[in-house]
PDB file of C-alpha atoms and ligand atoms in Angstrom:
ATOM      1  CA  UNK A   1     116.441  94.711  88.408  1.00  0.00           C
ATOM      2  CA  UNK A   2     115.334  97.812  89.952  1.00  0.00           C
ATOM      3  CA  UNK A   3     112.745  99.170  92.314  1.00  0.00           C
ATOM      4  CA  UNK A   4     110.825 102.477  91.411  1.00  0.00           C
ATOM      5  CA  UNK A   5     109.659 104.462  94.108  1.00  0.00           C
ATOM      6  CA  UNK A   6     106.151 105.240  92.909  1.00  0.00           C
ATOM      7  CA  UNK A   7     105.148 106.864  96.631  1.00  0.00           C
ATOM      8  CA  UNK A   8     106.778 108.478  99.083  1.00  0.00           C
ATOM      9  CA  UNK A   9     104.166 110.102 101.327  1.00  0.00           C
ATOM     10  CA  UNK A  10     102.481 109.032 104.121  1.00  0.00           C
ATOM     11  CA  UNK A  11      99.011 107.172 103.604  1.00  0.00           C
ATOM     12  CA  UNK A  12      97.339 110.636 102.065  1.00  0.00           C
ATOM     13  CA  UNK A  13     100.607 111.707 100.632  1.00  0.00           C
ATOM     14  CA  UNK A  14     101.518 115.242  99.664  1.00  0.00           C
ATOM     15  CA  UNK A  15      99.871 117.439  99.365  1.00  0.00           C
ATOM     16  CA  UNK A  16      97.455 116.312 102.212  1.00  0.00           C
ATOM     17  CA  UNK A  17      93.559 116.670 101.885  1.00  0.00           C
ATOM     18  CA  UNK A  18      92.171 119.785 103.290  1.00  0.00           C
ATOM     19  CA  UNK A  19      95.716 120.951 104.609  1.00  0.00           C
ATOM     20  CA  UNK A  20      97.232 124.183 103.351  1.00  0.00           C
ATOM     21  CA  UNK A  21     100.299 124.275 105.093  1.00  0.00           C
ATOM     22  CA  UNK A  22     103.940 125.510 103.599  1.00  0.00           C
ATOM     23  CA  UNK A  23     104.960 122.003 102.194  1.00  0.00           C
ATOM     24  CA  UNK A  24     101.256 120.980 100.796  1.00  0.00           C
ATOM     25  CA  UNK A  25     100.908 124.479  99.183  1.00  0.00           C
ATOM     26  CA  UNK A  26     103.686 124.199  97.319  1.00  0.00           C
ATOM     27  CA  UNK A  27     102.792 120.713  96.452  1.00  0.00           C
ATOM     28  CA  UNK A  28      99.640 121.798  94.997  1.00  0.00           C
ATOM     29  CA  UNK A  29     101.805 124.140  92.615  1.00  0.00           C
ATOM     30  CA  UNK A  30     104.602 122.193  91.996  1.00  0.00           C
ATOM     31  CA  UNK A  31     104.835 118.607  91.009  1.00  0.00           C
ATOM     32  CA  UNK A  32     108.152 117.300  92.209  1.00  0.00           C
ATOM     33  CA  UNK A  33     107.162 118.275  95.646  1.00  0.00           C
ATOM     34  CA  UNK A  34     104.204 116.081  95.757  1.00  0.00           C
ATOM     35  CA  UNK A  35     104.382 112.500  97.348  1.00  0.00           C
ATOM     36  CA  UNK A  36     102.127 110.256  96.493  1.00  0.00           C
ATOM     37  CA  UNK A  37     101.002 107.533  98.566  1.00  0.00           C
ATOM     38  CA  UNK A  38     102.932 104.696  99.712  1.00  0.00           C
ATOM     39  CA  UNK A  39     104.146 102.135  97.290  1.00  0.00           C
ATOM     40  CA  UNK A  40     107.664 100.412  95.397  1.00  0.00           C
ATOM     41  CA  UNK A  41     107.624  99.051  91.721  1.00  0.00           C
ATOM     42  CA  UNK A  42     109.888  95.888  91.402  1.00  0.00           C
ATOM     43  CA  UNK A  43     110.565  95.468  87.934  1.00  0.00           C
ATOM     44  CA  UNK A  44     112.653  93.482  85.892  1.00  0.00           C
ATOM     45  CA  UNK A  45     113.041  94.948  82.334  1.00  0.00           C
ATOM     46  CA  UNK A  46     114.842  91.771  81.099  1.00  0.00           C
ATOM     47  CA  UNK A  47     112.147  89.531  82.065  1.00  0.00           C
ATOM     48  CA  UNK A  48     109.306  92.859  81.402  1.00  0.00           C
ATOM     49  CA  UNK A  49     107.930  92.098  84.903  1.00  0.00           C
ATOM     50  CA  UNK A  50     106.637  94.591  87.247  1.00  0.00           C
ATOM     51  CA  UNK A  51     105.399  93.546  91.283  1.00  0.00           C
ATOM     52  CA  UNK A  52     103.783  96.452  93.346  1.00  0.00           C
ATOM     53  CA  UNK A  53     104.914  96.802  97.001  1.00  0.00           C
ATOM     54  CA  UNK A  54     101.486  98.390  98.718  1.00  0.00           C
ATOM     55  CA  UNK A  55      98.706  99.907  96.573  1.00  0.00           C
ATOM     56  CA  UNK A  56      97.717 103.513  97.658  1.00  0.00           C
ATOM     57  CA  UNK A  57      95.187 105.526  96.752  1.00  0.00           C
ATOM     58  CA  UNK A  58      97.168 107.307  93.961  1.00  0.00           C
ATOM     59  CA  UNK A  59      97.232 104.273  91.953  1.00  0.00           C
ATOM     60  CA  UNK A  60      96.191 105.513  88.968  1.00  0.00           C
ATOM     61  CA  UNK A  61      98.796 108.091  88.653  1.00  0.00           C
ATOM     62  CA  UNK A  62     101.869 105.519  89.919  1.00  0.00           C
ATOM     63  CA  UNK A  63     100.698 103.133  86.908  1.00  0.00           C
ATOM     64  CA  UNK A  64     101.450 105.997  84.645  1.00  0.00           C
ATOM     65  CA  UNK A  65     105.061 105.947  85.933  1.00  0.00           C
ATOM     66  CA  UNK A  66     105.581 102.629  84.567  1.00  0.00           C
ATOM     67  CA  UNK A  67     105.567 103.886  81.237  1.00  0.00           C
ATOM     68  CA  UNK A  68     108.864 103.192  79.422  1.00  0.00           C
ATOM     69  CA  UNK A  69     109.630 101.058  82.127  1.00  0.00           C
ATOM     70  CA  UNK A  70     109.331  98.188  79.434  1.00  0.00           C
ATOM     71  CA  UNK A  71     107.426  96.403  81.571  1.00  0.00           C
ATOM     72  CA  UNK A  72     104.378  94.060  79.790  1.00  0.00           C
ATOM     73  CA  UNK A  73     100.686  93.946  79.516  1.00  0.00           C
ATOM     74  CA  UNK A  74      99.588  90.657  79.749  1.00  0.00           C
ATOM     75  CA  UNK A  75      95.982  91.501  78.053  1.00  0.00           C
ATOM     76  CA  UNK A  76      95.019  94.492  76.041  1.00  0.00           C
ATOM     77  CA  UNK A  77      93.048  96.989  78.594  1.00  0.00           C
ATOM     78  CA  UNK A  78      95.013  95.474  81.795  1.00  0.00           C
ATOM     79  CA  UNK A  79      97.323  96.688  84.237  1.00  0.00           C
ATOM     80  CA  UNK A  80     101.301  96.070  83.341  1.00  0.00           C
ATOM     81  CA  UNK A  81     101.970  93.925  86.710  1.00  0.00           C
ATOM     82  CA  UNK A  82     101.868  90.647  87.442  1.00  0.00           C
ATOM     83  CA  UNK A  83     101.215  91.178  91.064  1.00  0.00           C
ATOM     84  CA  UNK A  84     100.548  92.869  94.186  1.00  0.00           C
ATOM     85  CA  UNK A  85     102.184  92.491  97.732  1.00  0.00           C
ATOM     86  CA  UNK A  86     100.561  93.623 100.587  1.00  0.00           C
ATOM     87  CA  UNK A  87     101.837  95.293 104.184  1.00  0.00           C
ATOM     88  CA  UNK A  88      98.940  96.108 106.103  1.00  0.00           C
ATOM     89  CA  UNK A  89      95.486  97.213 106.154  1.00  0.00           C
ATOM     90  CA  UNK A  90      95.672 100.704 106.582  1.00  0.00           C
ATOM     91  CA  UNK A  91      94.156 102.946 103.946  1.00  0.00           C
ATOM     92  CA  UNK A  92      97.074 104.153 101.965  1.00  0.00           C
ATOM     93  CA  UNK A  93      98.077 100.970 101.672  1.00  0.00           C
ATOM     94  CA  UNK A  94      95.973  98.975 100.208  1.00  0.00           C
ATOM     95  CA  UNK A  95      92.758 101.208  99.282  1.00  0.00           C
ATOM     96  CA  UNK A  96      94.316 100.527  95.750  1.00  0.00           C
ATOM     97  CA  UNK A  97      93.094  97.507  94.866  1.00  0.00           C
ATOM     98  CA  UNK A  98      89.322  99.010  94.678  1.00  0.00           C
ATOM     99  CA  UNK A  99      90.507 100.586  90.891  1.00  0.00           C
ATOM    100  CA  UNK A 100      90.720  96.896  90.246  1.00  0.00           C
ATOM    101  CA  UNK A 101      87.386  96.056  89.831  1.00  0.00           C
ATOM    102  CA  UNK A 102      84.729  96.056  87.231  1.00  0.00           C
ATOM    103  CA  UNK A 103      83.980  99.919  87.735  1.00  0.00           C
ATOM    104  CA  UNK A 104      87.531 100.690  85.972  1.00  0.00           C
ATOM    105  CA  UNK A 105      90.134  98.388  84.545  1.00  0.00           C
ATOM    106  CA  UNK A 106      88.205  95.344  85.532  1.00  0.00           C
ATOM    107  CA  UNK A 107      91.752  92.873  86.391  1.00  0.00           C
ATOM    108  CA  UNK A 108      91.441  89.355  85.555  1.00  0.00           C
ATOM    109  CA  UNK A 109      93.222  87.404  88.626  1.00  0.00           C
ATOM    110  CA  UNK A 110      95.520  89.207  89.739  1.00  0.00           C
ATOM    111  CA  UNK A 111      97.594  87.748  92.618  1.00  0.00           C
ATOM    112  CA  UNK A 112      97.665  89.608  95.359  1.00  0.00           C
ATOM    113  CA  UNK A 113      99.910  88.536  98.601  1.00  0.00           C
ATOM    114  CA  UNK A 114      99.506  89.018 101.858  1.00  0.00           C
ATOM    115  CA  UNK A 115      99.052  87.683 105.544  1.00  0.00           C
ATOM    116  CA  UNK A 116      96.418  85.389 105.802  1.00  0.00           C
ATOM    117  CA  UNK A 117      94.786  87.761 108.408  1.00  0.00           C
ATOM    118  CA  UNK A 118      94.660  90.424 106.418  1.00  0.00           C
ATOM    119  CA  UNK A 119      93.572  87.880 103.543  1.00  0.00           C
ATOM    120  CA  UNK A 120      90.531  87.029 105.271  1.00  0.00           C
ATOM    121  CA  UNK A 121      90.062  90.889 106.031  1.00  0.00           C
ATOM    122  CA  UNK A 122      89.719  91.521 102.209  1.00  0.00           C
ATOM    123  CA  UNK A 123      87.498  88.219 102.110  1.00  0.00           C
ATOM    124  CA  UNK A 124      85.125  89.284 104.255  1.00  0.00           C
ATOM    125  CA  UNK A 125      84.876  93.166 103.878  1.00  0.00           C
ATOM    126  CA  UNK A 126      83.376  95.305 101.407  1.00  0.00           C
ATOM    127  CA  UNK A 127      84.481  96.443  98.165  1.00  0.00           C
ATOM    128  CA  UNK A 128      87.683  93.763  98.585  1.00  0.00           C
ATOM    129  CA  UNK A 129      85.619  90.471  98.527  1.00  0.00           C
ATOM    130  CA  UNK A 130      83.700  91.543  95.386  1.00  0.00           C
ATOM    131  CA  UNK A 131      86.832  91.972  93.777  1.00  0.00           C
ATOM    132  CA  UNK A 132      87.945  88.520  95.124  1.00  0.00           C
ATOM    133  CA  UNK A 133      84.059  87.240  93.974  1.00  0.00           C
ATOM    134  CA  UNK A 134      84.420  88.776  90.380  1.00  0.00           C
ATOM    135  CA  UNK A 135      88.268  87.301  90.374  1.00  0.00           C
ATOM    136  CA  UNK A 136      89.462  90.800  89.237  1.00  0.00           C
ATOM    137  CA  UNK A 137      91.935  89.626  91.949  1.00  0.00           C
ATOM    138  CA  UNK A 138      93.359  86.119  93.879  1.00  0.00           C
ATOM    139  CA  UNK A 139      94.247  85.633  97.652  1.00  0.00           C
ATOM    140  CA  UNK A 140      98.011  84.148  97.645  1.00  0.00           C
ATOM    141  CA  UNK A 141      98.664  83.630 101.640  1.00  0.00           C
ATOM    142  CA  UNK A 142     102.753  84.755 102.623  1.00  0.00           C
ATOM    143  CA  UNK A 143     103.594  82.705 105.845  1.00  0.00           C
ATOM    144  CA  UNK A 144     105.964  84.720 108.225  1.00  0.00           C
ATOM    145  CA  UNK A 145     109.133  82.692 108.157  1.00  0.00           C
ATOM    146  CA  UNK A 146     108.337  81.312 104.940  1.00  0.00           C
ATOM    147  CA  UNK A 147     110.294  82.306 101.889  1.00  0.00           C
ATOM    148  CA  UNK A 148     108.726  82.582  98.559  1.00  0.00           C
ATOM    149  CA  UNK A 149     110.643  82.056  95.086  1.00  0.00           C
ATOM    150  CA  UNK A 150     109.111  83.963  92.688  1.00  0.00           C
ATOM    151  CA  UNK A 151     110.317  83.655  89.061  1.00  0.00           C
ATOM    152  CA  UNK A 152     113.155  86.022  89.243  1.00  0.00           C
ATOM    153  CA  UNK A 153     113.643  87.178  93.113  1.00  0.00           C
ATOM    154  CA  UNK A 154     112.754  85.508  96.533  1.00  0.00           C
ATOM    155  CA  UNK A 155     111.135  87.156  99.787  1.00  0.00           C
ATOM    156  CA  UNK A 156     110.180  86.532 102.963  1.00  0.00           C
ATOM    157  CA  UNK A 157     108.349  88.437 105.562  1.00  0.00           C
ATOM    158  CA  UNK A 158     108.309  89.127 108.983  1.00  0.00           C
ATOM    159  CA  UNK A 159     106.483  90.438 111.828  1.00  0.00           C
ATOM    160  CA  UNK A 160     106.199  94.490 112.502  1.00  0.00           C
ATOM    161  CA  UNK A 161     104.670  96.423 115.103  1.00  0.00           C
ATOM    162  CA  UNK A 162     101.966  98.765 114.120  1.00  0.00           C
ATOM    163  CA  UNK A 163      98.875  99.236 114.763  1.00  0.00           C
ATOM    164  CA  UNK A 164      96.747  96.168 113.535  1.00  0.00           C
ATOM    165  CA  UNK A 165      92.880  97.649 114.719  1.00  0.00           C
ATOM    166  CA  UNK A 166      92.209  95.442 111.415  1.00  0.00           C
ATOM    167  CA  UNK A 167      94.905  92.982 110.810  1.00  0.00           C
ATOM    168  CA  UNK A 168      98.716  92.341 110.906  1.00  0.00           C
ATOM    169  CA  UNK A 169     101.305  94.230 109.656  1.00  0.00           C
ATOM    170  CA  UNK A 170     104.487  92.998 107.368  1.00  0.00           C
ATOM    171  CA  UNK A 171     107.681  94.092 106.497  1.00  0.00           C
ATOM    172  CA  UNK A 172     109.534  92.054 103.398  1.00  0.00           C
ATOM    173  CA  UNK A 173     113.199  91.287 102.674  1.00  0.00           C
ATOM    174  CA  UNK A 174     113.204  90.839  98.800  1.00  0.00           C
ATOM    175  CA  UNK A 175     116.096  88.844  97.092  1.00  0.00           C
ATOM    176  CA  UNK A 176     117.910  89.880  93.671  1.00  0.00           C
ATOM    177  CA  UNK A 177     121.269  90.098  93.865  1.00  0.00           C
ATOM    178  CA  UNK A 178     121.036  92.302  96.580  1.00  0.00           C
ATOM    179  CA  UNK A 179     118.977  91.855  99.818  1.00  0.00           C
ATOM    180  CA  UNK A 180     116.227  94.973  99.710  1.00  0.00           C
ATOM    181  CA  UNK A 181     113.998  95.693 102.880  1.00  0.00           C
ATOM    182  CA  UNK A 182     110.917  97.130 102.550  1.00  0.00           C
ATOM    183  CA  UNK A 183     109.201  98.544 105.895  1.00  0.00           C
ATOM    184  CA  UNK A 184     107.091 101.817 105.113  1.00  0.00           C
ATOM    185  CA  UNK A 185     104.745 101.526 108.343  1.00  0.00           C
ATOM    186  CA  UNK A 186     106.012 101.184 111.494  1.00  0.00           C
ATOM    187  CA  UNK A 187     105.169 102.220 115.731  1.00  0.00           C
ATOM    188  CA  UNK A 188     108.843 101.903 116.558  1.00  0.00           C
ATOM    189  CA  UNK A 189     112.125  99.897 115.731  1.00  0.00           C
ATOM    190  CA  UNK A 190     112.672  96.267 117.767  1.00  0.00           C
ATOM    191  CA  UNK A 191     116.355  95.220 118.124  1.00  0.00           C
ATOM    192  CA  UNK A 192     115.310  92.334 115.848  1.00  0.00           C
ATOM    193  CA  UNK A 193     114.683  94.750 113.218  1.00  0.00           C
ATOM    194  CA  UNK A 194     117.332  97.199 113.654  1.00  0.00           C
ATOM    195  CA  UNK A 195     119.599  93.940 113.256  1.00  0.00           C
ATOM    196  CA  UNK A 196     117.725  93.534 109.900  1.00  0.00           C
ATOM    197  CA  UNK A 197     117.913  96.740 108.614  1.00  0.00           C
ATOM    198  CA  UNK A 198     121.985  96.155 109.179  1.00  0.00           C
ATOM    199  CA  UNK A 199     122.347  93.242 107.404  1.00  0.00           C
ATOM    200  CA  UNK A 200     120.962  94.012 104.400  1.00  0.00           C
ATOM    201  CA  UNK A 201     122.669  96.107 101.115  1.00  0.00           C
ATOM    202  CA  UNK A 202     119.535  98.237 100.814  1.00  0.00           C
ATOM    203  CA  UNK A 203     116.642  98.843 103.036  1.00  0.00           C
ATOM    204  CA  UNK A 204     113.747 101.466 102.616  1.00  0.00           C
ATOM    205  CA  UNK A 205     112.294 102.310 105.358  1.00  0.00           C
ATOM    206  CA  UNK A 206     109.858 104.389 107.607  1.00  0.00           C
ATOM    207  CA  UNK A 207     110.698 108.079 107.894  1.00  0.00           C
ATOM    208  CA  UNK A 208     106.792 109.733 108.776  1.00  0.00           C
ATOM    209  CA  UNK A 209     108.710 112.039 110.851  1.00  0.00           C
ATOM    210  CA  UNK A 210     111.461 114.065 111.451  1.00  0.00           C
ATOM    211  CA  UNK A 211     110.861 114.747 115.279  1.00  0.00           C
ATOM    212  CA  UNK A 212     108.270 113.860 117.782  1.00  0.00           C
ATOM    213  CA  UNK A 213     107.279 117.388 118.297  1.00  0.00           C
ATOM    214  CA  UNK A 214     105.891 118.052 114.751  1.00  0.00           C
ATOM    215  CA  UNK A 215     102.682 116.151 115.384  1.00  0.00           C
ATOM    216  CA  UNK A 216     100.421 117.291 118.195  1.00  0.00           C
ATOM    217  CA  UNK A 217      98.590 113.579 117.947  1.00  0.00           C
ATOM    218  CA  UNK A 218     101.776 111.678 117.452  1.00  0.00           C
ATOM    219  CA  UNK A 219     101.100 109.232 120.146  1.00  0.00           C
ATOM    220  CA  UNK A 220      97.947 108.514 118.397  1.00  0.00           C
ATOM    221  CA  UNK A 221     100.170 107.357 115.176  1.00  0.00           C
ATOM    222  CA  UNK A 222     103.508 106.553 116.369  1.00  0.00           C
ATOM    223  CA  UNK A 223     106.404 106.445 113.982  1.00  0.00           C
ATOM    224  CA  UNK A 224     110.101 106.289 114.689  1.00  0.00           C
ATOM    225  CA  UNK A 225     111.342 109.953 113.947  1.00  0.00           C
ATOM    226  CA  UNK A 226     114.171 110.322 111.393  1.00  0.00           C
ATOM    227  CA  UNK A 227     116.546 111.773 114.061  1.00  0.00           C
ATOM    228  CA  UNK A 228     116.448 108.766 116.706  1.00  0.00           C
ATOM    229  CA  UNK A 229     116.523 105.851 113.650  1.00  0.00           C
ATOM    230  CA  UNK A 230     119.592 107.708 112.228  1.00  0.00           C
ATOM    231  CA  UNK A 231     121.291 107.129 115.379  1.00  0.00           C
ATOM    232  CA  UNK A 232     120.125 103.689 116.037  1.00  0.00           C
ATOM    233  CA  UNK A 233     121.644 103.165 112.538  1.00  0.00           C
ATOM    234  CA  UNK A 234     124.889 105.252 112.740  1.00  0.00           C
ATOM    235  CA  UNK A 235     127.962 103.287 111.128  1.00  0.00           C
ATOM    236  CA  UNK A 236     125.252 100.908 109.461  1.00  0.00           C
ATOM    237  CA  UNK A 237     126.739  99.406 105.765  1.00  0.00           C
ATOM    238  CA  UNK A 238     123.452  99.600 104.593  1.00  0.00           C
ATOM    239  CA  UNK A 239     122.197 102.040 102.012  1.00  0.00           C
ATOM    240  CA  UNK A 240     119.007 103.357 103.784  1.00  0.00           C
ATOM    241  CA  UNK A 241     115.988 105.123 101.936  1.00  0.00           C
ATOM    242  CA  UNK A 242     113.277 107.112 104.120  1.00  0.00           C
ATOM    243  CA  UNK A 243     109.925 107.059 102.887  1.00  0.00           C
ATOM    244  CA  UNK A 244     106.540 107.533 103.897  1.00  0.00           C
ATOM    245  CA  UNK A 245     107.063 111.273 104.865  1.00  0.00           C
ATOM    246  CA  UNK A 246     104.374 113.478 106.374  1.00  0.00           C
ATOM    247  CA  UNK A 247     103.371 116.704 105.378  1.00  0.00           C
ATOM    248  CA  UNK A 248     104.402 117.857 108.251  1.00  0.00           C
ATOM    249  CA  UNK A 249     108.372 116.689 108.278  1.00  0.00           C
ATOM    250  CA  UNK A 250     110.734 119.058 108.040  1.00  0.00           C
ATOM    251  CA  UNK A 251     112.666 117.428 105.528  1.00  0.00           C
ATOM    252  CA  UNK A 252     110.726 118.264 102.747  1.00  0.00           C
ATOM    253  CA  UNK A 253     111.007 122.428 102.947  1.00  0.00           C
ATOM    254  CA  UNK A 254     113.939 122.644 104.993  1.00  0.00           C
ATOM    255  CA  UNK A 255     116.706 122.318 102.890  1.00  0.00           C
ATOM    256  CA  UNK A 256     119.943 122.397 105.973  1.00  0.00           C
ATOM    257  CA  UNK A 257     117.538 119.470 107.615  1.00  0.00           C
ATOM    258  CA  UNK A 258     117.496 117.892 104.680  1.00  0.00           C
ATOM    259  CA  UNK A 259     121.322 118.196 103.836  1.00  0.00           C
ATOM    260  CA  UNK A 260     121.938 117.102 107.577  1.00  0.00           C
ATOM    261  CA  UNK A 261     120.327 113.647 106.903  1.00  0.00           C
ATOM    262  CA  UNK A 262     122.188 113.520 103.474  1.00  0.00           C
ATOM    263  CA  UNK A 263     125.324 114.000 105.275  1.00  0.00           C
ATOM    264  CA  UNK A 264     124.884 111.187 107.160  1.00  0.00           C
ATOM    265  CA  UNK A 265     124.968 108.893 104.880  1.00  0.00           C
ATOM    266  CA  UNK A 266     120.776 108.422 104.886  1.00  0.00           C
ATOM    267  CA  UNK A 267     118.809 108.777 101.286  1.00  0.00           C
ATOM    268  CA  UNK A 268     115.173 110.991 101.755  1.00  0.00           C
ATOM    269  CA  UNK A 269     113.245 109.029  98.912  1.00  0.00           C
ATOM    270  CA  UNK A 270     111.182 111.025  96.509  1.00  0.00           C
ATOM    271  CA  UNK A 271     108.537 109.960  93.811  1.00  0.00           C
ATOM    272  CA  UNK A 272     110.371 108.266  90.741  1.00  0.00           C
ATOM    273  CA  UNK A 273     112.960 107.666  92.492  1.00  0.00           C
ATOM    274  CA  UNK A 274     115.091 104.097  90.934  1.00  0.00           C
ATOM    275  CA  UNK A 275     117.433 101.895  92.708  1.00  0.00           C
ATOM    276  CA  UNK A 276     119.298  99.684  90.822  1.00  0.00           C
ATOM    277  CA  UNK A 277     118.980  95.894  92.834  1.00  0.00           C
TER     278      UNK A 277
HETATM  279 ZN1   ZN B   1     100.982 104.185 106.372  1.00  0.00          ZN
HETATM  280 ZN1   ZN B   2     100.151 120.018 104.999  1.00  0.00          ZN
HETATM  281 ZN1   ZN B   3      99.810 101.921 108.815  1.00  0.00          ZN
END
């Protein structure tokens, strides 16, 4: 199997609306600088299965990426997945799902997975419980602690802290033959997590930021910043991916920043990215 990066960037991605700085300029001219919003492709081209890992806004350009994947359509006119995981609430996340509905490709129950407080967020807010009304999509409720054996992989989830102004937030360990984490959004790293992160063959994770200077509002939207999680992880087995990247991180202009993480051992994920699990 392998996972597709389909997003990189931060919730609005790169480039970032209404900013003209260095990095989103040359975004705007060049496409393999762009990052699109946050989200992983699981697919299996044996079995011609594809599961999304978060839904941004750029959906409808990350579906495109699929193509030659070899992944199937179950009906004529529908999406080539067979279902959706969720991490959290937060717009680049999930927003998503709203090119589901009748306006577009009009789905046709469409699992989607997720907490179920942030299942009963989509049930009860506008435009997700129309598309849960219409059954463009289903509510399939992950239990922390819980595994789930899906037809060819398992998962489980656990607990991260972020902010949840609107529900929880989740990170998932899937299971192939490798063990893959998957934690785009977080405020900082626990010790239970860090632990995690080591004990895994694979684990993509948050890197919003390089440094906690870049951002004047960064204690508004805390993120770990790639130069403290590269030491907490220093001598770590595991292959580790950052994603998520802001505009503003340095690591996408500045080439000896970027070659500095690369030397360590750390991977800067980009859009279309594949890792073989
Ligand atoms: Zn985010
Ligand atoms: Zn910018
Ligand atoms: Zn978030």
């Amino acid at each position: 199997m392998k996972i597709k990066i389909l997003g990189s960037g931060q919730d609005d991605g790169i480039p970032q609306i209404g900013c003209y700085c260095k990095t989103c300029n040359s975004a705007r001219k060049q496409k393999k600088s762009r990052r699109l919003g946050p989200s992983i492709a699981l697919i299996s081209k044996k079995e011609k299965l594809c599961y999304l890992f978060d839904v941004s806004p750029d959906l409808k350009y990350q579906i495109d990426m699929l193509k030659g994947e070899g992944v199937r359509v179950k009906r004529k006119g529908q999406l080539p997945i067979s279902g959706i995981f969720l991490t959290h609430a937060h717009f680049g996340h999930c927003s998503g799902i709203w090119c589901l509905g009748r306006e577009s490709v009009d789905e046709r129950n469409l699992p989607v997975f997720c907490t179920p407080k942030m299942g009963s967020f989509l049930n009860t807010n506008y435009p997700f419980n129309m598309l849960i009304k219409r059954k463009n999509i289903v509510i399939k409720k992950l239990i922390v602690g819980r595994e789930i054996k899906m037809k060819n992989f398992n998962l489980s989830v656990f607990e991260v802290p972020h902010r949840n102004e609107i529900a929880d937030t989740i990170g998932y360990e899937i299971q192939t033959k490798k063990r893959v984490l998957y934690i785009p959004d977080v405020d900082c790293w626990t010790e239970e997590i860090i632990d995690r992160i080591k004990e895994v063959e694979i684990a993509i994770i948050d890197g919003t930021f390089y440094s906690k200077s870049e951002l004047s509002r960064y204690n508004d939207v805390p993120h770990p910043p790639i130069q403290d999680t590269m030491r907490r992880l220093r001598g770590a087995k595991t292959q580790i991916y950052f994603t998520h990247i802001n505009h503003t991180n340095s690591v996408n202009t500045n080439r000896e920043k970027r070659r500095y993480v690369e030397n360590r051992g750390f991977h800067i994920a980009y859009d279309g990215m594949s890792i073989s699990v």
